[in-house]
CSV table of C-alpha atoms and ligand atoms in Angstrom, one decimal:
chain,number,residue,atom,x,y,z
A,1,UNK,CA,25.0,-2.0,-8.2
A,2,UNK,CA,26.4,0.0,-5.4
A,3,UNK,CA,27.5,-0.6,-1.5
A,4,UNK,CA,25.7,0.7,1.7
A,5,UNK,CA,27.3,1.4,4.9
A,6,UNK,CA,25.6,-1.9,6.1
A,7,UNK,CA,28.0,-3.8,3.8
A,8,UNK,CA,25.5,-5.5,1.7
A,9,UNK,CA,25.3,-4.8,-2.4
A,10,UNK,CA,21.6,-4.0,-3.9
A,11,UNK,CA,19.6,-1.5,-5.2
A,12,UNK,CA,16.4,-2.3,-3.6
A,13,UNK,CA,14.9,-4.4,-0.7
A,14,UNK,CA,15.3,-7.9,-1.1
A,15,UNK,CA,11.6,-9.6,-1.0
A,16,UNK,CA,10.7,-12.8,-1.1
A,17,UNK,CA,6.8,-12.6,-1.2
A,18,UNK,CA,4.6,-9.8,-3.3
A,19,UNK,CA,4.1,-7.5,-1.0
A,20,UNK,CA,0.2,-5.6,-2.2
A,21,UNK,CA,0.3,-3.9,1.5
A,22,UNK,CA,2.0,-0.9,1.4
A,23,UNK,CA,-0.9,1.5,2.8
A,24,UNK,CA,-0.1,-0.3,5.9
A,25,UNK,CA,3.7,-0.1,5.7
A,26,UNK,CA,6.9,0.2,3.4
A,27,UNK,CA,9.9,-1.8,2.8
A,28,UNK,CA,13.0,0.8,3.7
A,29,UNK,CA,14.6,2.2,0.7
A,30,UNK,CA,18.5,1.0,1.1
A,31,UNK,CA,19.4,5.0,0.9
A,32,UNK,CA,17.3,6.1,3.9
A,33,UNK,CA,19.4,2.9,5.6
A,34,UNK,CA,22.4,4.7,4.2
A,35,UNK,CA,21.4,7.9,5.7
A,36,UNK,CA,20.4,6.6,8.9
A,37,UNK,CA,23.5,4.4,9.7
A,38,UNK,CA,26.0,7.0,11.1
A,39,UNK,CA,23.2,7.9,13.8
A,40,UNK,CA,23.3,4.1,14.3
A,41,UNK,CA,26.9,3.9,15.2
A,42,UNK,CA,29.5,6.7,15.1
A,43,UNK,CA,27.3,9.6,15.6
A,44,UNK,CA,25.5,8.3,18.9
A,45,UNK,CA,25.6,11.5,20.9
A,46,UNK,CA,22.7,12.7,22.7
A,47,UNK,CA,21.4,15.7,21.1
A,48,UNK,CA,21.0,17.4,24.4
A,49,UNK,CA,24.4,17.3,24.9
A,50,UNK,CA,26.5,20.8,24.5
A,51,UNK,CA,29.9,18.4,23.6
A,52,UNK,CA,30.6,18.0,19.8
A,53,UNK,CA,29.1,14.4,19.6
A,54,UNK,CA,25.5,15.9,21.1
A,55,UNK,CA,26.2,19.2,18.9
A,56,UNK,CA,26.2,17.0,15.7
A,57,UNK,CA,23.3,14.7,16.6
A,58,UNK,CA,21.5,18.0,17.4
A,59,UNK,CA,22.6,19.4,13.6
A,60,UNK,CA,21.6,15.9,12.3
A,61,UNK,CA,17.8,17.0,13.5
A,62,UNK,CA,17.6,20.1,12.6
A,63,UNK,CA,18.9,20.0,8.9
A,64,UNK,CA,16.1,16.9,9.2
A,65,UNK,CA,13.6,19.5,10.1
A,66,UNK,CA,15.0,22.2,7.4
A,67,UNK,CA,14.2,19.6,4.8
A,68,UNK,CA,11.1,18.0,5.4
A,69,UNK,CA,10.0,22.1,6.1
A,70,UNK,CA,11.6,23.0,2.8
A,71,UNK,CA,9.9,19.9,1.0
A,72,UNK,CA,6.1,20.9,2.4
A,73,UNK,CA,6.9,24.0,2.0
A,74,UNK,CA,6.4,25.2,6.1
A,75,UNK,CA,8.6,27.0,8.5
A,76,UNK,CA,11.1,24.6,10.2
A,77,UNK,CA,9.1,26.2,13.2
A,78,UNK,CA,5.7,24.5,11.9
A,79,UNK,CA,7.3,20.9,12.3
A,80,UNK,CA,7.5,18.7,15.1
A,81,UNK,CA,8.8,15.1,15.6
A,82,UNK,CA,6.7,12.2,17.1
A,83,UNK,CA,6.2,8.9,17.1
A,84,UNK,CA,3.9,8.7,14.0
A,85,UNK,CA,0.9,9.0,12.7
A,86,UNK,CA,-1.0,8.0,15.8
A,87,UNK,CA,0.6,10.2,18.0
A,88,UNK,CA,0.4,13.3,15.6
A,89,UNK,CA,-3.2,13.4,15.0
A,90,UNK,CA,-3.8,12.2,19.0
A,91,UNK,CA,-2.0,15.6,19.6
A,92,UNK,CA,-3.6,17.9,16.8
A,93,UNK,CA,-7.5,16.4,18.1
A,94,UNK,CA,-6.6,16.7,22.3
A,95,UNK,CA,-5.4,19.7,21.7
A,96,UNK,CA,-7.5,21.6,19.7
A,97,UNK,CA,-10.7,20.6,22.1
A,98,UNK,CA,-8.7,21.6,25.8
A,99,UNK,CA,-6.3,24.2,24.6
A,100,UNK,CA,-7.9,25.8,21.2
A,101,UNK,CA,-11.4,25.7,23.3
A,102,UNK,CA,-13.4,23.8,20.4
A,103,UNK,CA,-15.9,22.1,22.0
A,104,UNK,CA,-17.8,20.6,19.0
A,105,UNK,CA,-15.8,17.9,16.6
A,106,UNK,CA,-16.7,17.2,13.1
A,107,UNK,CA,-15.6,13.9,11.8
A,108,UNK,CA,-16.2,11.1,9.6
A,109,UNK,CA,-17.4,7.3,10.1
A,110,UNK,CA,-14.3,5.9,7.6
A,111,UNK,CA,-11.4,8.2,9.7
A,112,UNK,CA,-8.9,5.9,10.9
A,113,UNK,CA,-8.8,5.0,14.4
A,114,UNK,CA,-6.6,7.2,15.4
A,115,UNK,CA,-8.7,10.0,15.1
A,116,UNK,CA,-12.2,8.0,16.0
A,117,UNK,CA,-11.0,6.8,19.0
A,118,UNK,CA,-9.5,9.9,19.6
A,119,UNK,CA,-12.6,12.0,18.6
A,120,UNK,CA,-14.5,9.1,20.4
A,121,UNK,CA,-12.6,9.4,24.0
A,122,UNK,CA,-13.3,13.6,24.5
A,123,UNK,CA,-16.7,12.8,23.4
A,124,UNK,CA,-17.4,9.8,26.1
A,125,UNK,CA,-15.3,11.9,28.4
A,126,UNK,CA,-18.4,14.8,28.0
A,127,UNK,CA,-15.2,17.7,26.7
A,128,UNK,CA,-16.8,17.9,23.0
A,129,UNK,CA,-19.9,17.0,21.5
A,130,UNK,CA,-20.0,14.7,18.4
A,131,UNK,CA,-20.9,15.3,14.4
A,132,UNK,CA,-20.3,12.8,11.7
A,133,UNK,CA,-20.5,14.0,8.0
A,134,UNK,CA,-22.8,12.3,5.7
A,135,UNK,CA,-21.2,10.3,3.1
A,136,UNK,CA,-22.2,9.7,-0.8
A,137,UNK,CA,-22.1,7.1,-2.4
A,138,UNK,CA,-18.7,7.1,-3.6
A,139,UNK,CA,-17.2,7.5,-0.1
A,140,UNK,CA,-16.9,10.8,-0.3
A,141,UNK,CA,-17.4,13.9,2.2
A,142,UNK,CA,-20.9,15.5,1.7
A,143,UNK,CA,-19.5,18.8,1.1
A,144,UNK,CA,-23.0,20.4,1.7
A,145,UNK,CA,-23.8,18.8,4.8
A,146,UNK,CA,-20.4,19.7,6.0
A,147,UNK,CA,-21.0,23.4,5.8
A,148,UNK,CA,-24.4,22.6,7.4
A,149,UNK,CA,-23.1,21.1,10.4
A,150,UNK,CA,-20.8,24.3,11.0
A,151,UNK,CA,-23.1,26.8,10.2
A,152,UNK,CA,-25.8,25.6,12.6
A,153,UNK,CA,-22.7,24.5,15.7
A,154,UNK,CA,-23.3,26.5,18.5
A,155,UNK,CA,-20.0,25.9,19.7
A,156,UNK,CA,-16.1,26.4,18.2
A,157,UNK,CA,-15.8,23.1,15.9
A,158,UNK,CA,-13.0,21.4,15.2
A,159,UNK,CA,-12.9,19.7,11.7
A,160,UNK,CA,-10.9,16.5,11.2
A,161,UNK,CA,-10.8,14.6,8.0
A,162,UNK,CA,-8.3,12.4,6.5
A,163,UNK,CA,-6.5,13.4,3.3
A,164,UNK,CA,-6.5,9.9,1.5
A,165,UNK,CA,-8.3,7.0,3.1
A,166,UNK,CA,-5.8,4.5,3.5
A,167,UNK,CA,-8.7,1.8,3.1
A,168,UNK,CA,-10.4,2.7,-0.3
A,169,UNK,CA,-8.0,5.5,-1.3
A,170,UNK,CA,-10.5,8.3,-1.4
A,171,UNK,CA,-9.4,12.2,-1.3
A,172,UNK,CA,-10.6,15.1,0.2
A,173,UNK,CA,-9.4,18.8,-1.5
A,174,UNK,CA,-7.6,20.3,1.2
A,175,UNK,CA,-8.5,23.4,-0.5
A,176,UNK,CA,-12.1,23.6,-0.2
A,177,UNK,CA,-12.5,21.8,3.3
A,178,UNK,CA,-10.2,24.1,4.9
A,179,UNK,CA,-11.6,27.2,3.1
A,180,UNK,CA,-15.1,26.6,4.7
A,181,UNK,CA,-13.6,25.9,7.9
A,182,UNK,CA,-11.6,29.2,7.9
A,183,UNK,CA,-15.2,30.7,7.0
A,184,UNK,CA,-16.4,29.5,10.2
A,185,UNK,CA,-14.2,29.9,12.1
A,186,UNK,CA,-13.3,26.4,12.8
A,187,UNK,CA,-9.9,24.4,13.2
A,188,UNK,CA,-9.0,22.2,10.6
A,189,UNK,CA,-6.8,19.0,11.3
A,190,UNK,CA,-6.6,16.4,8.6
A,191,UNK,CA,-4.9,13.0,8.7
A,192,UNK,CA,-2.3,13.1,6.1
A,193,UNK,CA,-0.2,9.9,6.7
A,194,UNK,CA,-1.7,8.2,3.9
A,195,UNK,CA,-0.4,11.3,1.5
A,196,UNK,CA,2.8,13.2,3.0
A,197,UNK,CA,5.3,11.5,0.8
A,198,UNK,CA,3.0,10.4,-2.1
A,199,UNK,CA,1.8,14.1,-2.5
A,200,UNK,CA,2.9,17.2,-3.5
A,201,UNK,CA,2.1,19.4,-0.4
A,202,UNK,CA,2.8,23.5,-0.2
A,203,UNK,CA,1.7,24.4,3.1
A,204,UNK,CA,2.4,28.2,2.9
A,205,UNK,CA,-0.6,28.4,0.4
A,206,UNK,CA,-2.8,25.2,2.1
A,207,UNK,CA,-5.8,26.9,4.8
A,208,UNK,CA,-4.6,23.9,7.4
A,209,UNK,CA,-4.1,24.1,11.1
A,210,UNK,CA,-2.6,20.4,11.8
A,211,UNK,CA,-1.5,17.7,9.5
A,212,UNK,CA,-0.1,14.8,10.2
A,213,UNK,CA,2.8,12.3,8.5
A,214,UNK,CA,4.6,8.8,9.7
A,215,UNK,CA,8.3,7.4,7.8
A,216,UNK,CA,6.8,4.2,7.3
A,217,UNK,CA,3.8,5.0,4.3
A,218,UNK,CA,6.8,6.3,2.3
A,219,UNK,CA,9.7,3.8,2.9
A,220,UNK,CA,11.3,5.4,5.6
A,221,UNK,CA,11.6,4.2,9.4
A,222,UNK,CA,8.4,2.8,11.3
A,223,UNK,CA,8.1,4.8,14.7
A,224,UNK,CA,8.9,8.6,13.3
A,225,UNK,CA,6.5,10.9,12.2
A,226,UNK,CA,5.4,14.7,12.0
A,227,UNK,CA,3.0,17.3,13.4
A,228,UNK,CA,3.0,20.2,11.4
A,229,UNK,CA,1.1,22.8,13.3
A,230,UNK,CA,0.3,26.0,11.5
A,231,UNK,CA,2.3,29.1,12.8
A,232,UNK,CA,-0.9,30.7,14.3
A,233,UNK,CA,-1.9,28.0,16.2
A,234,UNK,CA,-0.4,28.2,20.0
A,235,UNK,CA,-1.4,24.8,22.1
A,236,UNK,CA,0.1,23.2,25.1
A,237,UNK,CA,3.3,20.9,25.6
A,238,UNK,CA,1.8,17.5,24.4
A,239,UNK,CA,4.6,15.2,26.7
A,240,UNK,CA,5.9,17.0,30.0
A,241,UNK,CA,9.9,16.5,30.8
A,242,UNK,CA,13.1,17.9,28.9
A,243,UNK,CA,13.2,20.7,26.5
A,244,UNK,CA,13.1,19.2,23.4
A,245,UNK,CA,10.9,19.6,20.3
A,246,UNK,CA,11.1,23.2,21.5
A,247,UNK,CA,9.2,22.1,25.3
A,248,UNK,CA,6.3,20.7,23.4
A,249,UNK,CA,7.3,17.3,23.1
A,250,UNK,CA,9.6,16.2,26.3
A,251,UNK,CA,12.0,13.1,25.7
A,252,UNK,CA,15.2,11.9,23.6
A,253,UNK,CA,14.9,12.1,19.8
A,254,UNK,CA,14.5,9.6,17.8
A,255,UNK,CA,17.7,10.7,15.7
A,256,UNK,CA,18.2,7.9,13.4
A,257,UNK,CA,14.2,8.0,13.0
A,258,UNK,CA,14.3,11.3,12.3
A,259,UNK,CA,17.4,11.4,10.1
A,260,UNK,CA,15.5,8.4,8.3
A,261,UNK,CA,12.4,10.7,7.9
A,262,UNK,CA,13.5,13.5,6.1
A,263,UNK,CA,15.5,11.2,3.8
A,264,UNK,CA,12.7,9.3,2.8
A,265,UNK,CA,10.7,12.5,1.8
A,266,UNK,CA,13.3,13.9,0.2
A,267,UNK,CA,13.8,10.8,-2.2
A,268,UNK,CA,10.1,10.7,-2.4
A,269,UNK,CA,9.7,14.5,-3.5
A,270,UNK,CA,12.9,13.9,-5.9
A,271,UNK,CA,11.1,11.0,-7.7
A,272,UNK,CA,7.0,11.7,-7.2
A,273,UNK,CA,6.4,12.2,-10.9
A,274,UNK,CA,8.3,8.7,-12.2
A,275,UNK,CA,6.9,7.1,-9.0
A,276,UNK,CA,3.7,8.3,-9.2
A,277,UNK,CA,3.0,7.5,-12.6
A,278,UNK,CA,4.4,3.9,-12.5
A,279,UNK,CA,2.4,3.0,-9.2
A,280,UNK,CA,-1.1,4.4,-10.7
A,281,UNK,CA,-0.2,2.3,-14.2
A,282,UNK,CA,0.0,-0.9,-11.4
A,283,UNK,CA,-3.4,-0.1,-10.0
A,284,UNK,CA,-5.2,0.3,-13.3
A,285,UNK,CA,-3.6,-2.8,-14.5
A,286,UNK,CA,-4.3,-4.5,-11.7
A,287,UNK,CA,-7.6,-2.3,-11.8
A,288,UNK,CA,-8.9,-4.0,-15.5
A,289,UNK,CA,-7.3,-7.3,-14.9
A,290,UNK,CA,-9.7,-8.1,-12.1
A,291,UNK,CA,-12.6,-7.2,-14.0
A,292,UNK,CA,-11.8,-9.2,-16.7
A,293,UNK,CA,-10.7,-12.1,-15.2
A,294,UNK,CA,-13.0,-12.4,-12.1
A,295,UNK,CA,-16.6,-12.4,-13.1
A,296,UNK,CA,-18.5,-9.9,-10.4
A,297,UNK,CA,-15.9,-7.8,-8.7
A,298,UNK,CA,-16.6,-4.2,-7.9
A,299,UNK,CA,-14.1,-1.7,-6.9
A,300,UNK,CA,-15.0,0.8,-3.5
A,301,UNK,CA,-14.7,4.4,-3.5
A,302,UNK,CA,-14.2,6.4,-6.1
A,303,UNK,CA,-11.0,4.5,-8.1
A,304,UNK,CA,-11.1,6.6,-11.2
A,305,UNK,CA,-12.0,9.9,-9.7
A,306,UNK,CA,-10.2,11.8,-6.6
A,307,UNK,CA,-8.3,8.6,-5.6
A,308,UNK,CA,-5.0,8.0,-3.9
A,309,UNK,CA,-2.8,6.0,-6.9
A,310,UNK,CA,-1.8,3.8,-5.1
A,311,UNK,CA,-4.6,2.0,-3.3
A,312,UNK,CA,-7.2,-0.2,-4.9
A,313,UNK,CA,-9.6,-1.8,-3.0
A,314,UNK,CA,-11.6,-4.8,-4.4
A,315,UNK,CA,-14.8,-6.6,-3.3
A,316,UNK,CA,-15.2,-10.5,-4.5
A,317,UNK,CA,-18.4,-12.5,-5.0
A,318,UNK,CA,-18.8,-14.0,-1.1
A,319,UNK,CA,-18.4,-18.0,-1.5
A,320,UNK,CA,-17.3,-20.6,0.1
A,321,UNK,CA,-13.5,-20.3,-1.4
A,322,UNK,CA,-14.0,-16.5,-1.2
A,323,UNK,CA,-14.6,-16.1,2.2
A,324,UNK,CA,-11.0,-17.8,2.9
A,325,UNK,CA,-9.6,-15.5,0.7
A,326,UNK,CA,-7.2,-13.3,2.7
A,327,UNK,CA,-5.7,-16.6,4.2
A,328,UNK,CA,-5.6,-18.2,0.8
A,329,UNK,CA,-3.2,-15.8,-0.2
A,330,UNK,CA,-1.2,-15.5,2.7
A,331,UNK,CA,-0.4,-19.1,2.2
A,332,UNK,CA,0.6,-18.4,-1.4
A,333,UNK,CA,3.1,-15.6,0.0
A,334,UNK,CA,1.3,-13.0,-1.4
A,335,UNK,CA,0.5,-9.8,1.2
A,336,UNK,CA,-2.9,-7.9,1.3
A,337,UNK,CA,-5.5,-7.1,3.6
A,338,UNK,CA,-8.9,-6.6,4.5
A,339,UNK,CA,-8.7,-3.4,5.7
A,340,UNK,CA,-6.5,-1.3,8.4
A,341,UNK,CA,-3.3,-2.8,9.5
A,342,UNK,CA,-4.7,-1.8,13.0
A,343,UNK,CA,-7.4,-4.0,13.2
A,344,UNK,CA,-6.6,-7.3,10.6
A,345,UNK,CA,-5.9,-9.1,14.0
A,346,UNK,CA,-9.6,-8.5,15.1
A,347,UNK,CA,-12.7,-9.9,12.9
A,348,UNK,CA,-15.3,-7.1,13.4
A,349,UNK,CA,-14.2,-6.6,9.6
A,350,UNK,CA,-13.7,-3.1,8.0
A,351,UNK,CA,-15.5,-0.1,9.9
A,352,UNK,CA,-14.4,2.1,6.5
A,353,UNK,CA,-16.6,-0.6,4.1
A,354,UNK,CA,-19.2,-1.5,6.9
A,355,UNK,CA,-19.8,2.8,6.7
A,356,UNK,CA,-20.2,2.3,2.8
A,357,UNK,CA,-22.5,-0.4,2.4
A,358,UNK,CA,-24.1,-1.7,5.6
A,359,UNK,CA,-25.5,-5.1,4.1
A,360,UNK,CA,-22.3,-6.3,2.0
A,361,UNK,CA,-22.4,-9.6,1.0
A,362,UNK,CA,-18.8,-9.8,-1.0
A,363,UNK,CA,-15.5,-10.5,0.5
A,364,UNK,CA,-13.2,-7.0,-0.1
A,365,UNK,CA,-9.3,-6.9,0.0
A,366,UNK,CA,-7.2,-3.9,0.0
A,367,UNK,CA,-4.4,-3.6,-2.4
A,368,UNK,CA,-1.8,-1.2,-2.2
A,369,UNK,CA,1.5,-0.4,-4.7
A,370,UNK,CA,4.5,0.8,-4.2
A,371,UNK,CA,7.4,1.9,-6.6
A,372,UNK,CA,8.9,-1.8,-5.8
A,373,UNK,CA,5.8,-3.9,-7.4
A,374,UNK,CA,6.0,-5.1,-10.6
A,375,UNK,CA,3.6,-5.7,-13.9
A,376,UNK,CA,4.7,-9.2,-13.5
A,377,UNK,CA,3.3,-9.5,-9.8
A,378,UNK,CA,0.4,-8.8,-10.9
A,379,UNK,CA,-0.3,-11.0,-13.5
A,380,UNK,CA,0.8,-13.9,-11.0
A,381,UNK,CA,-2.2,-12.7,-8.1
A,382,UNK,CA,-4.6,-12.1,-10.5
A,383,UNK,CA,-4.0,-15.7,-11.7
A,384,UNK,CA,-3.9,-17.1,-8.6
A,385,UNK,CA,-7.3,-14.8,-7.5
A,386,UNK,CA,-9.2,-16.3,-10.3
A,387,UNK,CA,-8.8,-20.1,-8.7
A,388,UNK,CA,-9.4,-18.8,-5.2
A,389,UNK,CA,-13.0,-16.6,-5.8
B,401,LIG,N1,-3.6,7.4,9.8
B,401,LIG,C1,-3.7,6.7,8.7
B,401,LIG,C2,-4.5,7.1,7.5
B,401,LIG,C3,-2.9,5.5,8.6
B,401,LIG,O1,-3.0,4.8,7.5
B,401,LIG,C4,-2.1,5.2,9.6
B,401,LIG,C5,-1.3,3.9,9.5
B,401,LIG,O2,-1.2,3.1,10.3
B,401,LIG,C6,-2.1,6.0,10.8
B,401,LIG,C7,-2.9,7.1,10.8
B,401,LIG,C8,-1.2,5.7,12.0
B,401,LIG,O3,0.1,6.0,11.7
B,401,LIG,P1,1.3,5.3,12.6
B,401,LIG,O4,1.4,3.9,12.2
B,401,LIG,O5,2.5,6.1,12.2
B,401,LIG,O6,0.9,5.5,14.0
């Protein structure tokens, strides 16, 4: 057991529900806290200030920036500080249309919102036109028709498409997308909040213009993320005001976000292997344990193949029990949810599993593990699943 500088004793987050939802957020790791405390208290200076208190805030950001550079292997140059995911991928899209003069966007019907209401906006607004890749069945990218809807685009095109899909966990190569891009000429942005921290990222050797990460998908702070944007790539200040984030993004850090940030990354490169391995054994337990235990499930996306390890997302036989199944297990303190964390208040239901089968007559919950879960948690909502379906 050891101490943090908050004065409590423990070696992980104290929780006293399962918590299945961490695609939509993270418990803090008590060593980001650890990291993060000084800029809390002591170290408060603002890191615009030339006096020592603003010159170590300002070094507190910068060997931030040196390490989550180091860890994707960028330039320190490449990265920029925001306010998330949300933000990021706002930027990369706006930008790319009214400063990188791509008039045509390619996107995909399961992006999250940030990017379709993004890529939604310039289109209603008459600054790009709109293509949406055709899906197969497994929910993933039609490669084919990709490289169809560039070759034939009239106009510069603008790719965006999500690394992982932080519904139903499905992966897109990088690698290939962004090698037919670069053979036509087009600029590649893809949504990596679901992977930065749960993926092994080198940047130097990745054909990418934008990608996008946020503290809280890998136990570090909510409100903090990154824009990398490739060395090449020159667009406009994104907020107006002061001069930092080198004049592109205007206003005071975040410093203890920040701080928090690049600690979580670098505990999450340090352990990605262990981690990695334990979380995907908890979704193929949890995986097999459905389908024995509840007659009828079916799994969306492609679980076994290019999958994220550590999202599973389930469909139930629809039934009167079944359909009250996300509140059933609320009220048995156990955390899941039908879809995005951005729209469970609503009830239009999934747009990511209304794109993959339009006449769904199941109920589908999205599971997601972190290093913190347990074998035993499992075994306790599968149990409890079997009298609610
Ligand atoms: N993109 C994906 C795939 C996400 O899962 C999220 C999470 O909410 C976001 C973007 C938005 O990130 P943020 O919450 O940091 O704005």
């Amino acid at each position: 057991m050891r101490s943090c500088l908050a004065g409590f004793l423990y070696f992980e987050p104290i929780m006293d529900r399962i918590y299945l939802d961490n695609a939509a957020t993270t418990a803090l790791d008590p060593l980001v806290l650890d990291a993060m405390m000084p800029y809390l208290t002591t170290r408060f200076g603002n890191p615009s200030s030339i006096y020592s208190y603003g010159r170590e805030s300002r070094m507190g950001i910068e060997n931030a920036r040196k390490t989550v550079a180091k860890l994707l292997q960028a330039h320190p140059a490449e990265i920029f500080f925001t306010s998330g995911g949300t933000e990021s991928s706002n930027t990369a899209i706006t930008a790319s249309v009214r400063d990188l003069g791509c008039k045509h966007i390619i996107s995909s019907k399961i992006e999250h919102h940030a990017t379709l209401h993004t890529v939604n906006y310039l289109y209603n607004k008459g600054e790009a036109t709109l293509s949406f890749v055709n899906l197969l069945p497994n929910g993933h990218i039609d490669i084919t028709h990709l490289e169809e809807l560039l070759k034939t685009s009239t106009e510069k095109s603008l790719v965006t498409l999500m690394h992982a899909n932080n519904e139903i966990g499905n992966m897109i190569d990088l690698h290939t997308i962004g090698s037919i891009c670069k053979k036509y000429n087009a600029i590649f942005h893809s949504d990596t909040v679901q992977t930065v921290g749960h993926f092994p990222f080198n940047l130097k050797n990745t054909p990418v213009d934008f990608i996008t990460g946020s503290g809280h998908k890998f136990h570090g702070p909510k409100g903090v993320g990154i824009l990398y944007i490739n060395e090449n790539i020159k667009i406009q200040p994104f907020i107006n005001g002061g001069s930092q984030e080198r004049n592109m993004r205007a206003g005071t850090e975040n410093l203890y976000g920040i701080v928090g940030f690049a600690k979580a990354l670098e505990i999450a490169s340090e352990n990605y292997l262990v981690d990695k391995e334990k979380i995907q054994g908890l979704k193929f337990y949890m995986k097999e344990a459905l389908e024995t235990n509840i007659v009828g499930t079916y799994f969306n996306g492609d679980p076994n193949g290019n999958s994220l390890y550590a999202v599973l997302s389930a469909s139930f036989p629809k039934t009167e029990k079944s359909e009250m199944l996300l509140f059933n297990l609320d009220i048995n303190n156990i955390c899941a949810s039908g879809g995005s964390a951005c729209t469970s208040g609503a009830e239009q239901g999934s747009h990511v599993i209304k794109a993959l089968q339009s006449d769904s007559d199941s109920v589908t919950v999205r599971f997601s593990f972190s290093k913190y879960n347990t074998k035993s948690e499992i075994d306790q909502v599968v149990k409890k699943l079997k009298d609610m379906v």
